XYZ file of C-alpha atoms in Angstrom:
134
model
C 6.818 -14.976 -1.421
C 3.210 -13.404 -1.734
C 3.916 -9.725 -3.129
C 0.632 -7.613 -3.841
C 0.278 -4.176 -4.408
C -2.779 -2.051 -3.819
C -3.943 1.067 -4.428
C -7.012 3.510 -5.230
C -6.365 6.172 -7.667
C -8.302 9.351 -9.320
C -9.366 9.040 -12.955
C -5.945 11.017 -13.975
C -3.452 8.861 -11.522
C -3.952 10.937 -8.816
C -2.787 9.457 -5.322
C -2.372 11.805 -2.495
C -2.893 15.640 -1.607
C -1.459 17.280 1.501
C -0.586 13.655 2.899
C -4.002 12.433 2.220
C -5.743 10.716 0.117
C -7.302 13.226 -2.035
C -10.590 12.394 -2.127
C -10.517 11.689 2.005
C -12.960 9.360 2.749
C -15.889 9.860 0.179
C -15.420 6.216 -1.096
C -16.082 4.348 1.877
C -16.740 0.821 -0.819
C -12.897 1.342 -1.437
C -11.843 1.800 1.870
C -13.880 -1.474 2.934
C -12.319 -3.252 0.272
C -9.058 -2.400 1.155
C -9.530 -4.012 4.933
C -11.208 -7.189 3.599
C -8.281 -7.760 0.988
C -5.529 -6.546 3.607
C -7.031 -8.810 6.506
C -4.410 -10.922 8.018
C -1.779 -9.862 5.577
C 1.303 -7.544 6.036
C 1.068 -4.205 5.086
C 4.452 -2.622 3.951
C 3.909 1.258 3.677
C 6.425 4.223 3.180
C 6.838 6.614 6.140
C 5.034 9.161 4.617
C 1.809 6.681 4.014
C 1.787 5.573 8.217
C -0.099 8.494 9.467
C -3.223 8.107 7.136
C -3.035 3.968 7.682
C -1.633 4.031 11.237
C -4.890 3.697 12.867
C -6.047 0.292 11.062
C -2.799 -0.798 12.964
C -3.424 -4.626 13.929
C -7.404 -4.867 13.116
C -8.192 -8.025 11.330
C -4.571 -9.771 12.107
C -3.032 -6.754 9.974
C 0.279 -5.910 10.362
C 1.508 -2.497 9.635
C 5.231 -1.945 8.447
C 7.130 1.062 7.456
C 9.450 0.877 4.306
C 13.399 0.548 5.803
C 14.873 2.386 2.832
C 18.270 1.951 3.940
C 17.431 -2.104 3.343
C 17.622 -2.953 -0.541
C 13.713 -3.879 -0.865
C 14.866 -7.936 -0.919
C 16.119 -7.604 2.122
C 13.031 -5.964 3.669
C 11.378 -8.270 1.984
C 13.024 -11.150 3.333
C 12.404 -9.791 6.507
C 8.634 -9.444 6.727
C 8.628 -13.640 5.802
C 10.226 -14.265 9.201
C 7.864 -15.330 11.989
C 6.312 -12.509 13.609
C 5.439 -12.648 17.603
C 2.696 -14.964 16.788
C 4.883 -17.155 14.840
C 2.473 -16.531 11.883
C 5.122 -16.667 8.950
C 3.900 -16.785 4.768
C 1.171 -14.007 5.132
C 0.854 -12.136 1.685
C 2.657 -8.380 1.755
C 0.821 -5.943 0.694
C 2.067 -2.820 -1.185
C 0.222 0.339 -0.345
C 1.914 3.082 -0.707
C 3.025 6.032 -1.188
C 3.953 6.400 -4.621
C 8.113 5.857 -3.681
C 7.539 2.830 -2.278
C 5.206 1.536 -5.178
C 8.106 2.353 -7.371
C 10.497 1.017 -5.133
C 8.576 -2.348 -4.506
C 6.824 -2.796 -8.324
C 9.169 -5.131 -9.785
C 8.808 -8.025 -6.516
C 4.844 -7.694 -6.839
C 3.017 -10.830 -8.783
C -1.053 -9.315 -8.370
C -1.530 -5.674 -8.284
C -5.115 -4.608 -7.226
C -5.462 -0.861 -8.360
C -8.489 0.549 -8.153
C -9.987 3.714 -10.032
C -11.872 5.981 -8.209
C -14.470 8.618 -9.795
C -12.163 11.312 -8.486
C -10.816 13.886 -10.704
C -9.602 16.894 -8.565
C -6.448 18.038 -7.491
C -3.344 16.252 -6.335
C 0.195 16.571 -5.596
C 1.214 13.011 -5.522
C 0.617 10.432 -8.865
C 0.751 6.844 -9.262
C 3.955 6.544 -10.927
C 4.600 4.225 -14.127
C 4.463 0.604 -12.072
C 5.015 -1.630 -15.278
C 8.142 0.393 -16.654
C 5.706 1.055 -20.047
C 5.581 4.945 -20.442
């Protein structure tokens, strides 16, 4: 199974404000980035993550999922590798958040793609430790 994580990320960790992102759109090169490496693929989100991704719902053969957190994250997991309606099975997952489910999904993912923005503001949400190093 193809497990990636992404992510963009203030100069201090900082992930989300308010349910946001807390920069909001100023880096549009990131978001663009983030629908060329997500095209096709699955995206597995938390439920608090679906409102601010909801809307790039099925562009580019993307496939938005929310995070079953009464499912241990192999089963999920297992899950989202089952033909879809298409029948389109072995399409990479893709990690993106919030920071719960980057926690919760961290040890399954083989390429993480993290990406530091020149953002150094406020924030109420923080990229936790991924790699179990702090």
């Amino acid at each position: 199974m193809d497990v990636r994580l992404i992510a963009a990320i203030g100069r201090r960790g900082q992930l989300g404000l308010d349910g946001d992102m807390p920069w909001g759109r100023s880096f549009p090169d990131d978001l663009r980035r983030f629908r060329e490496l997500t095209a096709g693929g699955i995206v597995l989100v938390g439920w608090r993550t679906w409102p601010t991704v909801e809307r790039l719902q099925g562009t580019h053969g993307r496939r938005f999922v929310v995070d079953d957190v009464k499912l241990p994250p192999t089963e999920m997991l297992a899950q989202l590798q089952e033909p879809d309606a298409s029948g389109t099975r072995n399409r990479p997952v893709w990690i993106a958040g919030g920071a719960k489910t980057y926690a919760r999904y961290a040890r399954f993912v083989d390429e993480f793609v993290v990406r530091r923005v020149p953002y150094d503001g406020p924030a109420d949400t923080w990229m936790p430790d991924l790699l179990g190093t702090a």
